[in-house]
Amino acid sequence: MSGLSKPRNISPKRLHMAAVGFTTVALLAGTAACGGNESGTSQPTRTITKTPPTVTATASEPSAPSASAPTGPASQTQYLSDLDPLKSTQGVDTSTVEINGEGFARAVTMIVSAAGPVNSVEYNLGRHWDRFSATVGLRDDSPTGGKLTFEVSVDGKQEFSEAIPLGKSKKIGLDVSDALRMKLTVTYSGQDSAGNGYFGSWGNARLHS
């Protein structure tokens, strides 16, 4: 047929030489891929070990706990002006007062006169309190020249008694631990025939536990 070349006849010797050449090229390529080691043995593997940096930890000594005093039960305070008395001879007033120029927002005041010279008031303590404290004296608006005796009795036993004139005051603190009853008494012993009232006040009278 025109336009088509005839296939060439290749001798067996040339086919053998081409096969040998191809095999040689393949072996050389394999050797190069293995790192160029002509002996055919593999290269030994190198292991690189990275040593981590040394970290030095400094242990701080634990701080010693601060020593503190043991705390007991919380203390309590009870003002007499907030309590209802068990009984009273002539009643009490719980208004703000001034005694010897000092103001007291909480007070118990008992009025006395020549016609009613004694006034007392009694409270139930219920054996719950340890101390009683107050500032005692005549209220500053009492008549000039007045003088009253203030007394405190605990379960029938007199624990305080003192005569105090107008313009003077006395701070007291008494032990009332395990007491059931406390009585406050104000007494007028003057001779005021005009019937003026004198005000015996217990400023900030309170119980403590």
Coordinates of N, CA and C in Angstrom, one line a residue:
M1 N 0.8 -1.2 0.0 CA 0.0 0.0 0.0 C 0.9 1.2 0.0
S2 N 0.5 2.2 -0.8 CA 1.3 3.4 -0.9 C 1.1 4.3 0.4
G3 N 2.3 5.0 0.8 CA 2.2 5.9 2.0 C 2.5 5.2 3.3
L4 N 2.6 3.9 3.4 CA 2.9 3.2 4.6 C 4.3 2.6 4.5
S5 N 5.1 2.8 5.5 CA 6.5 2.2 5.5 C 6.4 0.8 6.0
K6 N 7.3 0.0 5.5 CA 7.3 -1.4 5.9 C 8.1 -1.5 7.2
P7 N 7.6 -2.4 8.1 CA 8.3 -2.6 9.4 C 9.7 -3.2 9.2
R8 N 10.6 -2.6 10.0 CA 12.0 -3.0 9.9 C 12.2 -4.3 10.7
N9 N 13.1 -5.2 10.2 CA 13.4 -6.4 10.9 C 14.6 -6.2 11.7
I10 N 14.5 -6.4 13.1 CA 15.5 -6.1 14.1 C 16.1 -7.5 14.5
S11 N 17.4 -7.6 14.4 CA 18.0 -8.9 14.7 C 18.0 -9.2 16.2
P12 N 18.0 -10.5 16.5 CA 18.0 -10.9 17.9 C 19.1 -10.4 18.7
K13 N 20.3 -10.2 18.1 CA 21.4 -9.6 18.8 C 21.2 -8.2 19.3
R14 N 20.6 -7.4 18.4 CA 20.3 -6.0 18.8 C 19.2 -6.0 19.9
L15 N 18.3 -6.8 19.9 CA 17.2 -6.9 20.9 C 17.9 -7.2 22.3
H16 N 18.9 -8.1 22.3 CA 19.5 -8.5 23.5 C 20.3 -7.3 24.1
M17 N 21.0 -6.6 23.2 CA 21.8 -5.5 23.7 C 20.9 -4.4 24.2
A18 N 19.8 -4.2 23.6 CA 18.9 -3.1 24.1 C 18.3 -3.5 25.5
A19 N 18.0 -4.7 25.7 CA 17.5 -5.2 27.0 C 18.5 -5.0 28.1
V20 N 19.8 -5.4 27.7 CA 20.9 -5.2 28.7 C 21.1 -3.8 29.0
G21 N 21.1 -2.9 28.0 CA 21.2 -1.5 28.3 C 20.1 -0.9 29.2
F22 N 18.9 -1.3 28.9 CA 17.8 -0.9 29.8 C 17.9 -1.3 31.2
T23 N 18.4 -2.6 31.4 CA 18.5 -3.1 32.7 C 19.6 -2.3 33.5
T24 N 20.7 -2.0 32.7 CA 21.8 -1.2 33.4 C 21.4 0.2 33.8
V25 N 20.6 0.8 32.9 CA 20.1 2.2 33.3 C 19.2 2.1 34.5
A26 N 18.3 1.0 34.6 CA 17.4 0.9 35.7 C 18.2 0.7 37.0
L27 N 19.3 -0.1 36.9 CA 20.1 -0.4 38.2 C 20.8 0.9 38.6
L28 N 21.3 1.7 37.6 CA 22.0 2.9 38.0 C 21.0 3.9 38.7
A29 N 19.8 3.9 38.1 CA 18.8 4.8 38.7 C 18.5 4.4 40.1
G30 N 18.3 3.1 40.3 CA 18.0 2.6 41.7 C 19.1 2.9 42.6
T31 N 20.4 2.8 42.2 CA 21.5 3.1 43.0 C 21.5 4.6 43.4
A32 N 21.3 5.4 42.5 CA 21.2 6.9 42.8 C 20.2 7.2 43.8
A33 N 19.0 6.5 43.6 CA 17.9 6.8 44.5 C 18.3 6.4 45.9
C34 N 19.1 5.4 46.1 CA 19.5 4.9 47.4 C 20.7 5.7 48.0
G35 N 21.1 6.8 47.4 CA 22.1 7.6 48.0 C 23.4 7.4 47.3
G36 N 23.5 6.7 46.2 CA 24.8 6.6 45.5 C 25.7 5.6 46.1
N37 N 25.3 4.7 46.9 CA 26.1 3.6 47.5 C 26.3 2.5 46.4
E38 N 27.5 2.4 45.8 CA 27.7 1.5 44.8 C 27.7 0.1 45.3
S39 N 28.0 -0.1 46.5 CA 28.1 -1.5 47.1 C 26.8 -2.1 47.2
G40 N 25.7 -1.3 47.1 CA 24.3 -1.9 47.3 C 23.9 -2.0 48.7
T41 N 24.7 -1.6 49.7 CA 24.3 -1.7 51.1 C 23.7 -0.3 51.4
S42 N 22.7 -0.4 52.3 CA 22.0 0.9 52.8 C 22.8 1.6 53.7
Q43 N 22.7 3.0 53.7 CA 23.4 3.8 54.6 C 22.9 3.7 56.0
P44 N 23.7 3.7 57.0 CA 23.2 3.7 58.4 C 22.4 4.9 58.7
T45 N 21.3 4.7 59.5 CA 20.4 5.8 59.9 C 21.0 6.6 61.0
R46 N 21.1 7.9 60.9 CA 21.6 8.8 62.0 C 20.4 9.3 62.8
T47 N 20.4 9.1 64.1 CA 19.4 9.6 65.0 C 19.8 10.8 65.7
I48 N 19.1 12.0 65.6 CA 19.5 13.2 66.2 C 18.5 13.4 67.4
T49 N 19.1 13.4 68.6 CA 18.3 13.6 69.8 C 18.5 15.0 70.3
K50 N 17.4 15.7 70.4 CA 17.4 17.1 71.0 C 17.2 17.0 72.5
T51 N 18.1 17.6 73.2 CA 18.0 17.6 74.7 C 17.2 18.8 75.1
P52 N 16.1 18.5 75.8 CA 15.3 19.7 76.2 C 16.0 20.6 77.2
P53 N 15.7 21.9 77.2 CA 16.4 22.8 78.1 C 16.0 22.4 79.6
T54 N 17.0 22.6 80.5 CA 16.8 22.2 81.9 C 16.1 23.4 82.5
V55 N 15.0 23.0 83.2 CA 14.2 24.0 84.0 C 14.4 23.8 85.4
T56 N 14.9 24.8 86.1 CA 15.1 24.7 87.6 C 13.9 25.3 88.3
A57 N 13.2 24.5 89.1 CA 12.1 25.0 89.9 C 12.5 25.2 91.3
T58 N 12.3 26.4 91.8 CA 12.6 26.7 93.1 C 11.4 26.7 94.0
A59 N 11.4 25.8 94.9 CA 10.2 25.6 95.8 C 10.3 26.6 97.0
S60 N 9.3 27.4 97.0 CA 9.2 28.4 98.1 C 8.6 27.8 99.4
E61 N 9.2 28.1 100.5 CA 8.7 27.6 101.8 C 7.3 28.1 102.0
P62 N 6.4 27.2 102.5 CA 5.0 27.7 102.8 C 5.1 28.6 104.0
S63 N 4.3 29.7 103.8 CA 4.3 30.7 104.9 C 3.5 30.1 106.1
A64 N 4.0 30.4 107.2 CA 3.4 30.0 108.4 C 2.1 30.7 108.7
P65 N 1.1 30.0 109.1 CA -0.2 30.6 109.4 C -0.1 31.6 110.5
S66 N -0.7 32.8 110.3 CA -0.7 33.8 111.4 C -1.4 33.3 112.6
A67 N -0.8 33.6 113.7 CA -1.5 33.2 115.0 C -2.5 34.2 115.3
S68 N -3.7 33.7 115.7 CA -4.8 34.6 116.1 C -5.4 34.1 117.3
A69 N -5.9 35.0 118.1 CA -6.6 34.5 119.4 C -7.9 33.9 119.1
P70 N -8.2 32.8 119.8 CA -9.5 32.1 119.5 C -10.6 33.1 119.8
T71 N -11.6 33.0 119.0 CA -12.8 33.9 119.2 C -13.9 33.1 119.9
G72 N -14.5 33.8 120.8 CA -15.6 33.1 121.5 C -17.0 33.6 121.0
P73 N -18.0 33.3 121.6 CA -19.3 33.7 121.1 C -19.4 35.2 121.0
A74 N -20.1 35.7 120.0 CA -20.3 37.1 119.9 C -21.0 37.8 121.0
S75 N -20.5 38.9 121.5 CA -21.1 39.6 122.6 C -22.4 40.3 122.2
Q76 N -23.3 40.4 123.1 CA -24.6 41.1 122.9 C -24.8 42.2 123.9
T77 N -25.6 43.2 123.4 CA -26.0 44.3 124.3 C -27.5 44.5 124.2
Q78 N -28.1 44.8 125.3 CA -29.5 45.1 125.4 C -29.7 46.3 126.2
Y79 N -30.3 47.4 125.6 CA -30.6 48.6 126.3 C -31.9 48.4 127.1
L80 N -31.9 49.0 128.3 CA -33.1 48.9 129.1 C -34.2 49.7 128.5
S81 N -33.9 50.7 127.8 CA -35.0 51.5 127.2 C -35.8 50.7 126.1
D82 N -35.3 49.6 125.7 CA -36.0 48.7 124.7 C -36.7 47.6 125.4
L83 N -36.6 47.5 126.7 CA -37.3 46.4 127.5 C -38.5 46.9 128.2
D84 N -39.5 46.0 128.4 CA -40.6 46.3 129.2 C -40.3 45.9 130.6
P85 N -40.4 46.8 131.6 CA -40.2 46.4 133.0 C -41.3 45.5 133.5
L86 N -40.9 44.7 134.5 CA -41.9 43.8 135.1 C -42.8 44.7 136.0
K87 N -42.3 45.7 136.6 CA -43.2 46.6 137.4 C -42.4 47.9 137.7
S88 N -43.2 49.0 137.9 CA -42.6 50.3 138.2 C -43.5 51.0 139.1
T89 N -42.8 51.8 140.1 CA -43.6 52.5 141.1 C -44.4 53.7 140.5
Q90 N -43.7 54.5 139.7 CA -44.3 55.7 139.1 C -44.0 55.8 137.6
G91 N -43.6 54.7 137.0 CA -43.4 54.7 135.6 C -42.0 55.2 135.2
V92 N -41.6 55.0 133.9 CA -40.3 55.5 133.5 C -40.5 56.2 132.1
D93 N -39.5 57.0 131.8 CA -39.5 57.7 130.6 C -38.2 57.3 129.8
T94 N -38.3 57.0 128.5 CA -37.2 56.5 127.8 C -36.7 57.5 126.7
S95 N -37.0 58.8 126.9 CA -36.6 59.9 126.0 C -35.1 60.2 126.1
T96 N -34.6 60.9 125.1 CA -33.2 61.3 125.1 C -33.0 62.3 126.2
V97 N -31.8 62.2 126.9 CA -31.5 63.1 128.0 C -30.1 63.7 127.9
E98 N -29.9 64.7 128.8 CA -28.6 65.2 129.0 C -28.3 65.1 130.5
I99 N -27.2 64.5 130.9 CA -26.7 64.4 132.3 C -25.4 65.1 132.4
N100 N -25.3 66.1 133.2 CA -24.1 66.8 133.4 C -23.4 67.3 132.1
G101 N -24.3 67.7 131.2 CA -23.8 68.2 129.9 C -23.6 67.2 128.8
E102 N -23.7 65.9 129.1 CA -23.5 64.8 128.2 C -24.8 64.2 127.7
G103 N -25.0 64.1 126.4 CA -26.2 63.6 125.8 C -26.2 62.1 125.7
F104 N -27.4 61.6 125.9 CA -27.6 60.1 125.8 C -28.9 59.8 125.0
A105 N -28.7 59.1 123.9 CA -29.8 58.8 123.0 C -30.7 57.8 123.6
R106 N -30.2 56.9 124.5 CA -31.0 55.9 125.1 C -30.8 56.0 126.6
A107 N -32.0 56.2 127.3 CA -31.9 56.4 128.8 C -33.2 55.9 129.4
V108 N -33.1 55.7 130.7 CA -34.3 55.4 131.5 C -34.3 56.5 132.6
T109 N -35.4 57.2 132.6 CA -35.6 58.4 133.6 C -36.8 58.1 134.5
M110 N -36.5 58.4 135.8 CA -37.6 58.1 136.8 C -37.8 59.5 137.6
I111 N -39.0 59.9 137.6 CA -39.3 61.2 138.3 C -39.7 60.9 139.7
V112 N -39.2 61.8 140.6 CA -39.5 61.8 142.0 C -39.8 63.2 142.5
S113 N -40.4 63.3 143.7 CA -40.7 64.6 144.3 C -40.9 64.4 145.8
A114 N -41.2 65.5 146.4 CA -41.4 65.4 147.9 C -42.7 64.6 148.1
A115 N -43.6 64.7 147.2 CA -44.9 64.0 147.4 C -44.7 62.5 147.0
G116 N -43.8 62.2 146.2 CA -43.5 60.8 145.8 C -42.0 60.6 145.7
P117 N -41.4 60.4 146.9 CA -39.9 60.5 146.9 C -39.2 59.3 146.4
V118 N -39.9 58.1 146.2 CA -39.2 56.9 145.8 C -39.9 56.4 144.5
N119 N -39.0 56.1 143.6 CA -39.5 55.5 142.3 C -38.5 54.3 142.0
S120 N -39.1 53.1 141.7 CA -38.3 52.0 141.4 C -38.9 51.2 140.2
V121 N -38.0 50.5 139.5 CA -38.4 49.8 138.3 C -37.6 48.5 138.3
E122 N -38.3 47.4 138.0 CA -37.6 46.0 138.0 C -37.7 45.4 136.7
Y123 N -36.5 44.7 136.3 CA -36.4 44.1 135.0 C -36.1 42.6 135.2
N124 N -36.5 41.8 134.3 CA -36.2 40.4 134.3 C -35.0 40.1 133.4
L125 N -33.9 39.6 134.0 CA -32.7 39.4 133.3 C -32.6 37.9 132.8
G126 N -33.4 37.0 133.4 CA -33.5 35.7 132.9 C -32.2 34.9 132.9
R127 N -31.2 35.3 133.7 CA -29.9 34.7 133.9 C -29.1 34.6 132.5
H128 N -29.4 35.6 131.7 CA -28.7 35.7 130.3 C -27.6 36.7 130.2
W129 N -27.4 37.5 131.2 CA -26.5 38.7 131.1 C -25.3 38.6 132.1
D130 N -24.3 39.3 131.8 CA -23.1 39.3 132.6 C -22.8 40.6 133.4
R131 N -23.1 41.7 132.7 CA -22.8 43.0 133.3 C -23.9 44.0 133.0
F132 N -24.0 45.0 133.9 CA -24.9 46.1 133.7 C -24.1 47.4 133.8
S133 N -24.3 48.3 132.8 CA -23.5 49.6 132.9 C -24.4 50.8 132.6
A134 N -24.1 51.9 133.1 CA -24.9 53.1 132.9 C -24.1 54.3 133.4
T135 N -24.6 55.5 132.9 CA -24.1 56.8 133.5 C -25.3 57.4 134.2
V136 N -25.2 57.6 135.5 CA -26.3 58.0 136.3 C -26.2 59.5 136.8
G137 N -27.3 60.2 137.0 CA -27.3 61.5 137.6 C -28.6 62.2 137.3
L138 N -28.8 63.4 137.8 CA -30.0 64.1 137.5 C -30.0 64.7 136.1
R139 N -31.2 64.6 135.5 CA -31.3 65.2 134.2 C -31.1 66.7 134.3
D140 N -30.4 67.3 133.3 CA -30.0 68.7 133.5 C -31.1 69.7 133.6
D141 N -32.3 69.3 133.2 CA -33.4 70.3 133.4 C -34.2 70.1 134.7
S142 N -33.6 69.4 135.7 CA -34.2 69.2 137.0 C -34.0 70.6 137.8
P143 N -34.8 70.8 138.8 CA -34.7 72.0 139.6 C -33.3 72.2 140.2
T144 N -32.9 73.4 140.4 CA -31.6 73.7 141.0 C -31.6 73.2 142.4
G145 N -30.4 72.7 142.8 CA -30.3 72.3 144.2 C -30.7 70.8 144.4
G146 N -31.2 70.2 143.4 CA -31.7 68.8 143.6 C -30.5 67.8 143.9
K147 N -30.9 66.8 144.6 CA -29.9 65.7 144.9 C -30.7 64.4 145.1
L148 N -30.3 63.4 144.4 CA -31.0 62.1 144.4 C -30.1 60.9 144.7
T149 N -30.7 59.9 145.3 CA -29.9 58.7 145.6 C -30.3 57.6 144.6
F150 N -29.2 57.1 144.0 CA -29.4 56.0 143.0 C -29.0 54.7 143.5
E151 N -29.8 53.7 143.4 CA -29.5 52.3 143.9 C -29.8 51.3 142.8
V152 N -29.0 50.2 142.9 CA -29.2 49.0 142.0 C -29.1 47.8 142.9
S153 N -30.2 47.0 142.8 CA -30.3 45.7 143.6 C -30.4 44.6 142.6
V154 N -29.6 43.5 142.8 CA -29.6 42.3 142.0 C -30.1 41.1 142.8
D155 N -31.2 40.6 142.4 CA -31.8 39.4 143.2 C -31.9 39.8 144.7
G156 N -32.4 41.0 145.0 CA -32.6 41.4 146.3 C -31.4 41.9 147.1
K157 N -30.2 41.9 146.5 CA -29.0 42.3 147.1 C -28.6 43.6 146.5
Q158 N -28.3 44.6 147.4 CA -27.9 45.9 146.9 C -26.5 45.9 146.4
E159 N -26.3 46.3 145.2 CA -25.0 46.3 144.6 C -24.4 47.7 144.4
F160 N -25.2 48.7 144.4 CA -24.7 50.1 144.2 C -25.7 51.0 144.9
S161 N -25.2 52.1 145.6 CA -26.0 53.1 146.2 C -25.1 54.4 146.3
E162 N -25.6 55.5 145.7 CA -24.8 56.7 145.8 C -25.7 57.9 145.6
A163 N -25.5 59.0 146.5 CA -26.2 60.2 146.3 C -25.5 61.1 145.4
I164 N -26.2 61.6 144.4 CA -25.6 62.4 143.3 C -26.4 63.7 143.2
P165 N -25.7 64.9 143.3 CA -26.3 66.2 143.1 C -26.5 66.6 141.6
L166 N -27.3 67.6 141.4 CA -27.4 68.1 140.0 C -26.1 68.6 139.5
G167 N -25.7 68.4 138.3 CA -24.5 68.8 137.7 C -23.3 67.8 137.9
K168 N -23.6 66.7 138.4 CA -22.6 65.6 138.6 C -23.2 64.3 138.0
S169 N -22.3 63.4 137.7 CA -22.7 62.1 137.1 C -21.7 61.0 137.6
K170 N -22.2 59.8 137.4 CA -21.4 58.6 137.9 C -21.5 57.5 136.8
K171 N -20.4 57.0 136.4 CA -20.4 55.8 135.5 C -20.3 54.6 136.4
I172 N -21.2 53.6 136.1 CA -21.2 52.4 136.9 C -21.1 51.2 136.0
G173 N -20.5 50.1 136.5 CA -20.5 48.8 135.9 C -20.6 47.7 136.9
L174 N -21.6 46.9 136.8 CA -21.9 45.9 137.9 C -22.0 44.5 137.3
D175 N -21.6 43.6 138.1 CA -21.6 42.2 137.7 C -23.1 41.7 138.0
V176 N -23.7 41.2 136.9 CA -25.1 40.6 137.0 C -25.1 39.2 136.5
S177 N -24.0 38.5 136.4 CA -24.0 37.2 135.9 C -24.9 36.2 136.7
D178 N -25.7 35.4 136.0 CA -26.6 34.5 136.6 C -27.7 35.1 137.4
A179 N -27.9 36.4 137.2 CA -29.0 37.1 137.9 C -30.3 36.9 137.3
L180 N -31.4 36.9 138.1 CA -32.7 36.7 137.5 C -33.5 38.1 137.5
R181 N -33.3 38.9 138.5 CA -34.0 40.2 138.6 C -33.0 41.3 138.9
M182 N -33.3 42.5 138.4 CA -32.5 43.7 138.7 C -33.5 44.8 138.9
K183 N -33.3 45.5 140.0 CA -34.2 46.7 140.4 C -33.4 48.0 140.5
L184 N -33.8 49.0 139.8 CA -33.3 50.3 139.9 C -34.2 51.2 140.7
T185 N -33.6 52.0 141.6 CA -34.4 52.8 142.5 C -33.8 54.2 142.6
V186 N -34.6 55.2 142.5 CA -34.2 56.6 142.7 C -35.0 57.2 143.9
T187 N -34.3 57.9 144.8 CA -35.0 58.4 146.0 C -34.6 59.9 146.2
Y188 N -35.7 60.7 146.5 CA -35.5 62.1 146.8 C -35.7 62.3 148.3
S189 N -34.7 63.0 148.9 CA -34.8 63.1 150.4 C -34.8 64.6 150.8
G190 N -35.1 65.5 149.8 CA -35.1 67.0 150.1 C -36.4 67.4 150.7
Q191 N -36.6 68.7 150.9 CA -37.8 69.3 151.5 C -38.4 70.3 150.6
D192 N -38.5 70.0 149.3 CA -39.1 70.9 148.3 C -40.6 70.9 148.5
S193 N -41.1 72.0 149.1 CA -42.6 72.0 149.4 C -43.4 72.5 148.2
A194 N -42.6 73.0 147.1 CA -43.3 73.4 145.9 C -43.8 72.3 145.0
G195 N -43.4 71.1 145.4 CA -43.8 69.9 144.6 C -43.1 69.7 143.3
N196 N -42.0 70.3 143.1 CA -41.2 70.2 141.9 C -40.8 68.7 141.7
G197 N -40.8 68.3 140.4 CA -40.3 67.0 140.1 C -38.8 67.0 139.8
Y198 N -38.1 65.9 140.2 CA -36.7 65.8 140.0 C -36.5 64.5 139.1
F199 N -35.6 64.6 138.1 CA -35.5 63.5 137.2 C -34.2 62.7 137.4
G200 N -34.3 61.5 137.9 CA -33.2 60.7 138.0 C -33.0 59.8 136.8
S201 N -31.9 60.0 136.0 CA -31.7 59.4 134.8 C -30.6 58.4 134.8
W202 N -30.7 57.3 134.0 CA -29.7 56.2 133.8 C -29.4 56.3 132.3
G203 N -28.3 57.0 132.0 CA -27.9 57.2 130.6 C -27.3 56.0 130.0
N204 N -27.8 55.6 128.8 CA -27.2 54.4 128.1 C -27.2 53.2 129.0
A205 N -28.3 53.0 129.8 CA -28.4 51.8 130.7 C -28.5 50.6 129.8
R206 N -27.6 49.7 130.0 CA -27.6 48.5 129.1 C -27.0 47.2 129.8
L207 N -27.4 46.1 129.3 CA -26.9 44.8 129.7 C -25.9 44.2 128.7
H208 N -24.9 43.5 129.2 CA -23.9 42.9 128.3 C -23.8 41.5 128.6
S209 N -23.5 40.7 127.5 CA -23.2 39.3 127.6 C -21.9 39.0 127.0

